[in-house]
PDB file of C-alpha atoms in Angstrom:
ATOM      1  CA  MET N   1     -80.782 -22.131  23.917  1.00 43.00           C
ATOM      2  CA  ARG N   2     -78.304 -19.451  22.826  1.00 44.00           C
ATOM      3  CA  SER N   3     -74.678 -20.240  23.435  1.00 42.00           C
ATOM      4  CA  HIS N   4     -72.573 -17.965  25.576  1.00 41.00           C
ATOM      5  CA  PRO N   5     -70.421 -15.478  23.611  1.00 41.00           C
ATOM      6  CA  ALA N   6     -67.266 -16.969  25.118  1.00 40.00           C
ATOM      7  CA  THR N   7     -68.328 -20.376  23.827  1.00 37.00           C
ATOM      8  CA  GLU N   8     -68.866 -18.918  20.354  1.00 40.00           C
ATOM      9  CA  LEU N   9     -65.333 -17.481  20.339  1.00 35.00           C
ATOM     10  CA  SER N  10     -63.718 -20.677  21.496  1.00 38.00           C
ATOM     11  CA  ASP N  11     -65.613 -22.772  18.958  1.00 42.00           C
ATOM     12  CA  ARG N  12     -64.886 -20.451  16.097  1.00 41.00           C
ATOM     13  CA  ARG N  13     -62.035 -21.526  13.766  1.00 42.00           C
ATOM     14  CA  MET N  14     -59.376 -18.917  13.012  1.00 42.00           C
ATOM     15  CA  ARG N  15     -59.337 -18.208   9.275  1.00 47.00           C
ATOM     16  CA  PRO N  16     -56.223 -16.958   7.380  1.00 42.00           C
ATOM     17  CA  GLU N  17     -57.860 -13.647   6.551  1.00 44.00           C
ATOM     18  CA  ASP N  18     -58.333 -12.988  10.276  1.00 43.00           C
ATOM     19  CA  MET N  19     -54.533 -12.978  10.764  1.00 43.00           C
ATOM     20  CA  ARG N  20     -53.920 -10.009   8.497  1.00 46.00           C
ATOM     21  CA  SER N  21     -53.101  -6.653  10.019  1.00 44.00           C
ATOM     22  CA  PRO N  22     -55.890  -4.139   9.557  1.00 45.00           C
ATOM     23  CA  ASN N  23     -55.584  -1.705   6.646  1.00 49.00           C
ATOM     24  CA  ARG N  24     -52.324  -3.323   5.343  1.00 47.00           C
ATOM     25  CA  PRO N  25     -52.581  -5.197   2.046  1.00 47.00           C
ATOM     26  CA  ALA N  26     -50.566  -8.405   2.148  1.00 43.00           C
ATOM     27  CA  HIS N  27     -48.769  -7.717  -1.139  1.00 45.00           C
ATOM     28  CA  LEU N  28     -46.964  -4.695   0.355  1.00 38.00           C
ATOM     29  CA  VAL N  29     -44.884  -7.006   2.572  1.00 41.00           C
ATOM     30  CA  ILE N  30     -43.189  -8.351  -0.571  1.00 40.00           C
ATOM     31  CA  VAL N  31     -43.326  -5.378  -2.931  1.00 42.00           C
ATOM     32  CA  LEU N  32     -41.741  -2.751  -0.682  1.00 43.00           C
ATOM     33  CA  PRO N  33     -38.517  -4.697   0.162  1.00 47.00           C
ATOM     34  CA  LEU N  34     -38.219  -5.730  -3.481  1.00 41.00           C
ATOM     35  CA  ALA N  35     -38.571  -2.146  -4.666  1.00 43.00           C
ATOM     36  CA  PHE N  36     -35.937  -1.031  -2.137  1.00 42.00           C
ATOM     37  CA  ALA N  37     -33.501  -3.718  -3.295  1.00 39.00           C
ATOM     38  CA  LEU N  38     -33.997  -2.783  -6.954  1.00 39.00           C
ATOM     39  CA  ALA N  39     -33.432   0.890  -6.197  1.00 43.00           C
ATOM     40  CA  LEU N  40     -30.290   0.128  -4.217  1.00 40.00           C
ATOM     41  CA  GLY N  41     -28.969  -2.030  -7.039  1.00 42.00           C
ATOM     42  CA  ALA N  42     -29.616   0.717  -9.563  1.00 41.00           C
ATOM     43  CA  CYS N  43     -27.672   3.219  -7.469  1.00 42.00           C
ATOM     44  CA  THR N  44     -24.743   0.839  -7.091  1.00 40.00           C
ATOM     45  CA  SER N  45     -24.486   0.014 -10.779  1.00 38.00           C
ATOM     46  CA  SER N  46     -24.816   3.648 -11.846  1.00 37.00           C
ATOM     47  CA  ALA N  47     -21.907   4.619  -9.575  1.00 38.00           C
ATOM     48  CA  GLY N  48     -19.731   1.867 -11.008  1.00 40.00           C
ATOM     49  CA  GLY N  49     -19.032   0.508  -7.515  1.00 42.00           C
ATOM     50  CA  SER N  50     -16.450   1.989  -5.173  1.00 54.00           C
ATOM     51  CA  GLY N  51     -14.067  -0.918  -5.782  1.00 73.00           C
ATOM     52  CA  THR N  52     -14.645  -1.515  -9.489  1.00 90.00           C
ATOM     53  CA  PRO N  53     -13.474   1.516 -11.477  1.00 94.00           C
ATOM     54  CA  SER N  54     -14.944   2.226 -14.886  1.00 94.00           C
ATOM     55  CA  THR N  55     -13.220   5.559 -15.542  1.00 96.00           C
ATOM     56  CA  ALA N  56      -9.716   7.007 -15.223  1.00 96.00           C
ATOM     57  CA  ALA N  57     -10.910   9.328 -12.453  1.00 96.00           C
ATOM     58  CA  GLN N  58     -12.182   6.396 -10.386  1.00 96.00           C
ATOM     59  CA  ALA N  59      -8.899   4.539 -10.936  1.00 96.00           C
ATOM     60  CA  ALA N  60      -6.992   7.595  -9.715  1.00 97.00           C
ATOM     61  CA  ARG N  61      -9.091   7.760  -6.550  1.00 96.00           C
ATOM     62  CA  LEU N  62      -8.253   4.142  -5.731  1.00 97.00           C
ATOM     63  CA  ALA N  63      -4.524   4.761  -6.195  1.00 96.00           C
ATOM     64  CA  LEU N  64      -4.610   7.969  -4.150  1.00 97.00           C
ATOM     65  CA  ALA N  65      -6.299   6.070  -1.310  1.00 95.00           C
ATOM     66  CA  GLU N  66      -3.209   3.839  -0.937  1.00 93.00           C
ATOM     67  CA  GLN N  67      -1.314   6.363   1.215  1.00 91.00           C
ATOM     68  CA  ASP N  68      -2.466   9.137   3.556  1.00 90.00           C
ATOM     69  CA  ARG N  69       0.198  11.455   2.143  1.00 91.00           C
ATOM     70  CA  PHE N  70      -1.673  11.478  -1.200  1.00 95.00           C
ATOM     71  CA  ALA N  71      -4.689  13.242   0.319  1.00 94.00           C
ATOM     72  CA  GLY N  72      -5.639  16.386  -1.612  1.00 95.00           C
ATOM     73  CA  ILE N  73      -3.427  15.695  -4.651  1.00 97.00           C
ATOM     74  CA  GLY N  74      -5.098  16.701  -7.913  1.00 96.00           C
ATOM     75  CA  PRO N  75      -4.464  15.947 -11.585  1.00 97.00           C
ATOM     76  CA  ARG N  76      -1.457  17.453 -13.320  1.00 96.00           C
ATOM     77  CA  ASP N  77      -2.059  20.915 -14.796  1.00 95.00           C
ATOM     78  CA  GLU N  78       0.483  21.744 -17.511  1.00 91.00           C
ATOM     79  CA  ASN N  79      -0.403  25.432 -17.228  1.00 91.00           C
ATOM     80  CA  LEU N  80       0.104  25.631 -13.470  1.00 91.00           C
ATOM     81  CA  ILE N  81       3.541  26.898 -12.462  1.00 89.00           C
ATOM     82  CA  GLY N  82       4.992  25.422  -9.295  1.00 90.00           C
ATOM     83  CA  GLN N  83       2.586  22.487  -8.944  1.00 94.00           C
ATOM     84  CA  ALA N  84       4.432  20.417  -6.354  1.00 95.00           C
ATOM     85  CA  ALA N  85       2.126  17.408  -6.238  1.00 96.00           C
ATOM     86  CA  TRP N  86       0.018  15.879  -9.005  1.00 97.00           C
ATOM     87  CA  TYR N  87      -1.124  12.643 -10.579  1.00 98.00           C
ATOM     88  CA  ARG N  88      -1.471  11.459 -14.162  1.00 97.00           C
ATOM     89  CA  VAL N  89      -3.564   8.536 -15.453  1.00 97.00           C
ATOM     90  CA  ALA N  90      -3.063   6.527 -18.648  1.00 97.00           C
ATOM     91  CA  ALA N  91      -4.916   3.505 -19.994  1.00 96.00           C
ATOM     92  CA  SER N  92      -2.800   0.361 -19.692  1.00 92.00           C
ATOM     93  CA  GLY N  93      -3.803  -3.217 -20.523  1.00 89.00           C
ATOM     94  CA  ASP N  94      -6.829  -4.244 -18.493  1.00 91.00           C
ATOM     95  CA  GLY N  95      -7.045  -0.997 -16.564  1.00 96.00           C
ATOM     96  CA  TRP N  96      -4.980   2.094 -15.902  1.00 97.00           C
ATOM     97  CA  GLU N  97      -1.530   3.238 -14.815  1.00 97.00           C
ATOM     98  CA  VAL N  98      -1.513   6.030 -12.236  1.00 97.00           C
ATOM     99  CA  LEU N  99       1.650   8.097 -11.728  1.00 97.00           C
ATOM    100  CA  ILE N 100       1.711  10.145  -8.512  1.00 97.00           C
ATOM    101  CA  ARG N 101       4.400  12.758  -7.926  1.00 96.00           C
ATOM    102  CA  ILE N 102       5.317  14.826  -4.871  1.00 96.00           C
ATOM    103  CA  GLY N 103       7.942  17.557  -5.231  1.00 95.00           C
ATOM    104  CA  TRP N 104       9.548  19.939  -2.766  1.00 94.00           C
ATOM    105  CA  GLY N 105      12.290  22.541  -2.601  1.00 93.00           C
ATOM    106  CA  ASP N 106      11.776  25.746  -4.618  1.00 92.00           C
ATOM    107  CA  CYS N 107       8.867  24.339  -6.626  1.00 92.00           C
ATOM    108  CA  PRO N 108       8.022  27.659  -8.310  1.00 90.00           C
ATOM    109  CA  ALA N 109      11.319  27.131 -10.129  1.00 88.00           C
ATOM    110  CA  GLY N 110      10.555  23.466 -10.877  1.00 87.00           C
ATOM    111  CA  CYS N 111      11.143  21.614  -7.551  1.00 92.00           C
ATOM    112  CA  ILE N 112      14.655  20.604  -6.550  1.00 93.00           C
ATOM    113  CA  ASN N 113      13.533  17.233  -5.184  1.00 94.00           C
ATOM    114  CA  GLU N 114      10.783  14.836  -6.157  1.00 94.00           C
ATOM    115  CA  HIS N 115       9.457  11.357  -5.418  1.00 93.00           C
ATOM    116  CA  ARG N 116       7.244   9.297  -7.736  1.00 93.00           C
ATOM    117  CA  TRP N 117       4.987   6.268  -7.337  1.00 93.00           C
ATOM    118  CA  THR N 118       3.521   4.257 -10.205  1.00 94.00           C
ATOM    119  CA  TYR N 119       0.419   2.148  -9.550  1.00 95.00           C
ATOM    120  CA  THR N 120      -1.547  -0.168 -11.810  1.00 95.00           C
ATOM    121  CA  VAL N 121      -5.300  -0.257 -11.241  1.00 96.00           C
ATOM    122  CA  ALA N 122      -7.194  -3.180 -12.782  1.00 96.00           C
ATOM    123  CA  ARG N 123     -10.835  -2.988 -13.791  1.00 95.00           C
ATOM    124  CA  SER N 124     -11.500  -5.483 -11.017  1.00 95.00           C
ATOM    125  CA  GLY N 125     -10.406  -2.795  -8.540  1.00 95.00           C
ATOM    126  CA  SER N 126      -7.061  -4.281  -7.488  1.00 94.00           C
ATOM    127  CA  VAL N 127      -4.282  -1.732  -6.959  1.00 94.00           C
ATOM    128  CA  LYS N 128      -0.569  -2.590  -7.156  1.00 91.00           C
ATOM    129  CA  LEU N 129       2.535  -0.464  -6.611  1.00 90.00           C
ATOM    130  CA  VAL N 130       4.840  -1.372  -9.503  1.00 88.00           C
ATOM    131  CA  LYS N 131       7.520   1.319  -9.204  1.00 87.00           C
ATOM    132  CA  GLU N 132       8.790   3.849  -6.675  1.00 85.00           C
ATOM    133  CA  GLN N 133      11.692   6.166  -7.277  1.00 87.00           C
ATOM    134  CA  GLY N 134      13.111   9.576  -6.433  1.00 87.00           C
ATOM    135  CA  ASP N 135      14.596  11.471  -3.543  1.00 87.00           C
ATOM    136  CA  LEU N 136      13.979  10.382   0.014  1.00 84.00           C
ATOM    137  CA  LEU N 137      10.893  12.094   1.395  1.00 87.00           C
ATOM    138  CA  PRO N 138      11.541  14.774   4.041  1.00 85.00           C
ATOM    139  CA  ASP N 139       9.400  12.994   6.636  1.00 84.00           C
ATOM    140  CA  ALA N 140      10.610   9.498   5.766  1.00 88.00           C
ATOM    141  CA  THR N 141      11.655   6.941   8.362  1.00 93.00           C
ATOM    142  CA  GLY N 142      13.570   3.802   7.551  1.00 94.00           C
ATOM    143  CA  VAL N 143      17.054   2.417   7.063  1.00 95.00           C
ATOM    144  CA  ARG N 144      20.070   3.166   4.943  1.00 93.00           C
ATOM    145  CA  GLY N 145      23.612   1.924   4.792  1.00 94.00           C
ATOM    146  CA  ARG N 146      26.410   0.510   2.690  1.00 94.00           C
ATOM    147  CA  VAL N 147      27.342  -2.996   1.616  1.00 95.00           C
ATOM    148  CA  THR N 148      31.074  -3.724   1.457  1.00 93.00           C
ATOM    149  CA  ALA N 149      33.423  -6.701   1.158  1.00 93.00           C
ATOM    150  CA  GLY N 150      36.788  -7.328   2.753  1.00 86.00           C
ATOM    151  CA  PRO N 151      39.552  -7.894   3.343  1.00 85.00           C
ATOM    152  CA  THR N 152      40.970  -6.601   0.088  1.00 84.00           C
ATOM    153  CA  CYS N 153      44.602  -7.247   1.033  1.00 89.00           C
ATOM    154  CA  PRO N 154      46.131 -10.507   2.277  1.00 86.00           C
ATOM    155  CA  VAL N 155      47.571  -8.803   5.343  1.00 82.00           C
ATOM    156  CA  VAL N 156      45.681  -6.459   7.655  1.00 78.00           C
ATOM    157  CA  THR N 157      47.893  -3.804   9.209  1.00 79.00           C
ATOM    158  CA  ASP N 158      47.518  -1.590  12.233  1.00 81.00           C
ATOM    159  CA  PRO N 159      46.944   1.232  11.571  1.00 84.00           C
ATOM    160  CA  PRO N 160      44.853   0.123   8.563  1.00 79.00           C
ATOM    161  CA  ASP N 161      46.218   0.766   5.089  1.00 82.00           C
ATOM    162  CA  PRO N 162      43.787   3.045   3.185  1.00 84.00           C
ATOM    163  CA  ASN N 163      44.575   1.080   0.044  1.00 83.00           C
ATOM    164  CA  CYS N 164      43.219  -2.027   1.743  1.00 87.00           C
ATOM    165  CA  ALA N 165      39.839  -0.577   2.694  1.00 86.00           C
ATOM    166  CA  GLU N 166      36.790  -2.758   2.074  1.00 88.00           C
ATOM    167  CA  ARG N 167      35.333  -2.344  -1.409  1.00 92.00           C
ATOM    168  CA  PRO N 168      31.689  -1.528  -2.161  1.00 93.00           C
ATOM    169  CA  VAL N 169      29.423  -4.370  -3.256  1.00 94.00           C
ATOM    170  CA  SER N 170      26.775  -3.626  -5.867  1.00 93.00           C
ATOM    171  CA  GLY N 171      23.785  -5.843  -6.563  1.00 93.00           C
ATOM    172  CA  ALA N 172      23.633  -7.354  -3.089  1.00 95.00           C
ATOM    173  CA  VAL N 173      20.075  -8.303  -2.148  1.00 96.00           C
ATOM    174  CA  LEU N 174      18.978  -7.561   1.413  1.00 97.00           C
ATOM    175  CA  VAL N 175      15.725  -9.011   2.763  1.00 97.00           C
ATOM    176  CA  VAL N 176      13.973  -6.987   5.461  1.00 97.00           C
ATOM    177  CA  SER N 177      11.588  -8.722   7.866  1.00 97.00           C
ATOM    178  CA  ASN N 178       9.509  -7.382  10.744  1.00 96.00           C
ATOM    179  CA  ALA N 179       9.522  -8.427  14.386  1.00 94.00           C
ATOM    180  CA  GLY N 180       7.188 -11.307  13.548  1.00 95.00           C
ATOM    181  CA  GLY N 181       9.602 -12.697  10.974  1.00 95.00           C
ATOM    182  CA  SER N 182       7.501 -11.803   7.919  1.00 95.00           C
ATOM    183  CA  GLU N 183       9.266 -10.322   4.912  1.00 95.00           C
ATOM    184  CA  VAL N 184       8.215  -6.722   4.338  1.00 95.00           C
ATOM    185  CA  ALA N 185      10.667  -5.557   1.663  1.00 93.00           C
ATOM    186  CA  ARG N 186      13.783  -6.249  -0.376  1.00 92.00           C
ATOM    187  CA  VAL N 187      16.412  -3.756  -1.368  1.00 93.00           C
ATOM    188  CA  THR N 188      19.405  -4.074  -3.724  1.00 93.00           C
ATOM    189  CA  SER N 189      22.642  -2.184  -3.154  1.00 92.00           C
ATOM    190  CA  ALA N 190      23.611   0.428  -5.742  1.00 91.00           C
ATOM    191  CA  GLN N 191      26.865   0.685  -7.699  1.00 90.00           C
ATOM    192  CA  ASP N 192      28.591   2.379  -4.765  1.00 92.00           C
ATOM    193  CA  GLY N 193      27.221  -0.223  -2.327  1.00 92.00           C
ATOM    194  CA  THR N 194      24.671   2.103  -0.754  1.00 93.00           C
ATOM    195  CA  PHE N 195      21.040   1.283  -0.098  1.00 92.00           C
ATOM    196  CA  VAL N 196      18.077   3.127   1.363  1.00 90.00           C
ATOM    197  CA  LEU N 197      14.616   1.881   2.254  1.00 91.00           C
ATOM    198  CA  GLU N 198      11.614   3.674   3.709  1.00 89.00           C
ATOM    199  CA  LEU N 199      10.006   1.797   6.606  1.00 93.00           C
ATOM    200  CA  ALA N 200       7.381   2.562   9.223  1.00 92.00           C
ATOM    201  CA  PRO N 201       8.592   2.808  12.832  1.00 94.00           C
ATOM    202  CA  GLY N 202       9.213  -0.611  14.385  1.00 96.00           C
ATOM    203  CA  SER N 203      11.675  -3.452  14.864  1.00 97.00           C
ATOM    204  CA  TYR N 204      13.275  -5.078  11.830  1.00 98.00           C
ATOM    205  CA  ARG N 205      15.971  -7.478  10.685  1.00 98.00           C
ATOM    206  CA  ILE N 206      18.113  -7.309   7.524  1.00 97.00           C
ATOM    207  CA  THR N 207      19.176 -10.681   6.141  1.00 97.00           C
ATOM    208  CA  PRO N 208      21.834 -10.449   3.384  1.00 97.00           C
ATOM    209  CA  GLN N 209      21.477 -12.974   0.562  1.00 96.00           C
ATOM    210  CA  PRO N 210      24.332 -14.983  -1.025  1.00 95.00           C
ATOM    211  CA  LYS N 211      26.409 -13.004  -3.533  1.00 93.00           C
ATOM    212  CA  ASP N 212      28.375 -14.577  -6.377  1.00 92.00           C
ATOM    213  CA  GLY N 213      32.126 -14.284  -5.893  1.00 89.00           C
ATOM    214  CA  LEU N 214      31.936 -13.759  -2.147  1.00 90.00           C
ATOM    215  CA  MET N 215      32.246 -16.311   0.657  1.00 85.00           C
ATOM    216  CA  GLY N 216      29.111 -17.135   2.617  1.00 80.00           C
ATOM    217  CA  THR N 217      26.767 -14.399   3.727  1.00 91.00           C
ATOM    218  CA  PRO N 218      26.971 -11.808   6.509  1.00 95.00           C
ATOM    219  CA  ALA N 219      25.003 -12.440   9.694  1.00 95.00           C
ATOM    220  CA  PRO N 220      21.513 -10.850   9.946  1.00 97.00           C
ATOM    221  CA  VAL N 221      21.411  -7.368  11.456  1.00 97.00           C
ATOM    222  CA  ASP N 222      18.621  -6.288  13.824  1.00 97.00           C
ATOM    223  CA  PHE N 223      17.697  -2.614  13.937  1.00 97.00           C
ATOM    224  CA  GLU N 224      15.030  -0.196  15.098  1.00 97.00           C
ATOM    225  CA  VAL N 225      13.208   2.532  13.180  1.00 96.00           C
ATOM    226  CA  ALA N 226      11.964   5.364  15.400  1.00 95.00           C
ATOM    227  CA  ALA N 227       9.319   7.934  14.510  1.00 90.00           C
ATOM    228  CA  GLY N 228      10.631  11.442  13.954  1.00 87.00           C
ATOM    229  CA  GLN N 229      14.263  10.261  13.922  1.00 89.00           C
ATOM    230  CA  PRO N 230      16.834  10.198  11.105  1.00 87.00           C
ATOM    231  CA  LEU N 231      17.188   7.054   9.037  1.00 92.00           C
ATOM    232  CA  THR N 232      18.819   4.185  10.916  1.00 95.00           C
ATOM    233  CA  GLU N 233      22.344   3.418   9.678  1.00 95.00           C
ATOM    234  CA  VAL N 234      23.265  -0.225   9.023  1.00 96.00           C
ATOM    235  CA  ALA N 235      26.551  -1.641   7.722  1.00 95.00           C
ATOM    236  CA  VAL N 236      26.704  -4.965   5.876  1.00 96.00           C
ATOM    237  CA  SER N 237      30.087  -6.606   5.195  1.00 94.00           C
ATOM    238  CA  TYR N 238      30.739  -9.690   3.033  1.00 95.00           C
ATOM    239  CA  ASP N 239      33.857 -11.845   3.238  1.00 92.00           C
ATOM    240  CA  THR N 240      36.087 -11.830   0.143  1.00 89.00           C
ATOM    241  CA  GLY N 241      37.967 -14.898   1.280  1.00 86.00           C
ATOM    242  CA  ILE N 242      41.353 -13.179   0.769  1.00 84.00           C
ATOM    243  CA  ARG N 243      43.877 -14.420   3.311  1.00 81.00           C
ATOM    244  CA  GLY N 244      47.618 -14.067   3.763  1.00 71.00           C
TER     245      GLY N 244
END
């Protein structure tokens, strides 16, 4: 007696070759992803990696990416008159040093004002701002002020004696923290007691640090930095300890 076709199907054992998709060799399942991975790796290594510079140009791109205001700045051209903004790269230790400069104010004649940033770029891709100097940027927001100490006379008169005005304090260290209490910057007063610091809009606190020769430290000062507004003015006064 012939068995019923359904019985033949149910009794038949499924063999591994029956599980393969038609017209698709099994080795392609492994070879194609492997070939894609190798090709991707080749592209990555040939480009040097976006975060691992191998040339001065790549190091410059990483430094220029640190601030939006650096967008569009090109390398310095000694033959270009009136070049307001430029960068220059030099090999330094295990990487490069990138100097970025922005100038303004009659730049065809050499620029009246300028601001410079110096970054180090390691071959690992890490970028660090090591120096910033120059005139305050036209669009800058932040804080500025003067550190003084008084009294300078044993007796305070009314009206005040100009000869007894508080004296400037140089070398005073001021720690700036944000609204969350995290330190964001430090600034040191100049010879005339002045200080200036660029900050993004927000709420901040200045905490003066102890100064040799002066009594105690001034109380912290809270202040606000507003977008599109002039620099916030802050006064810091130490106690000289002079008493009548």
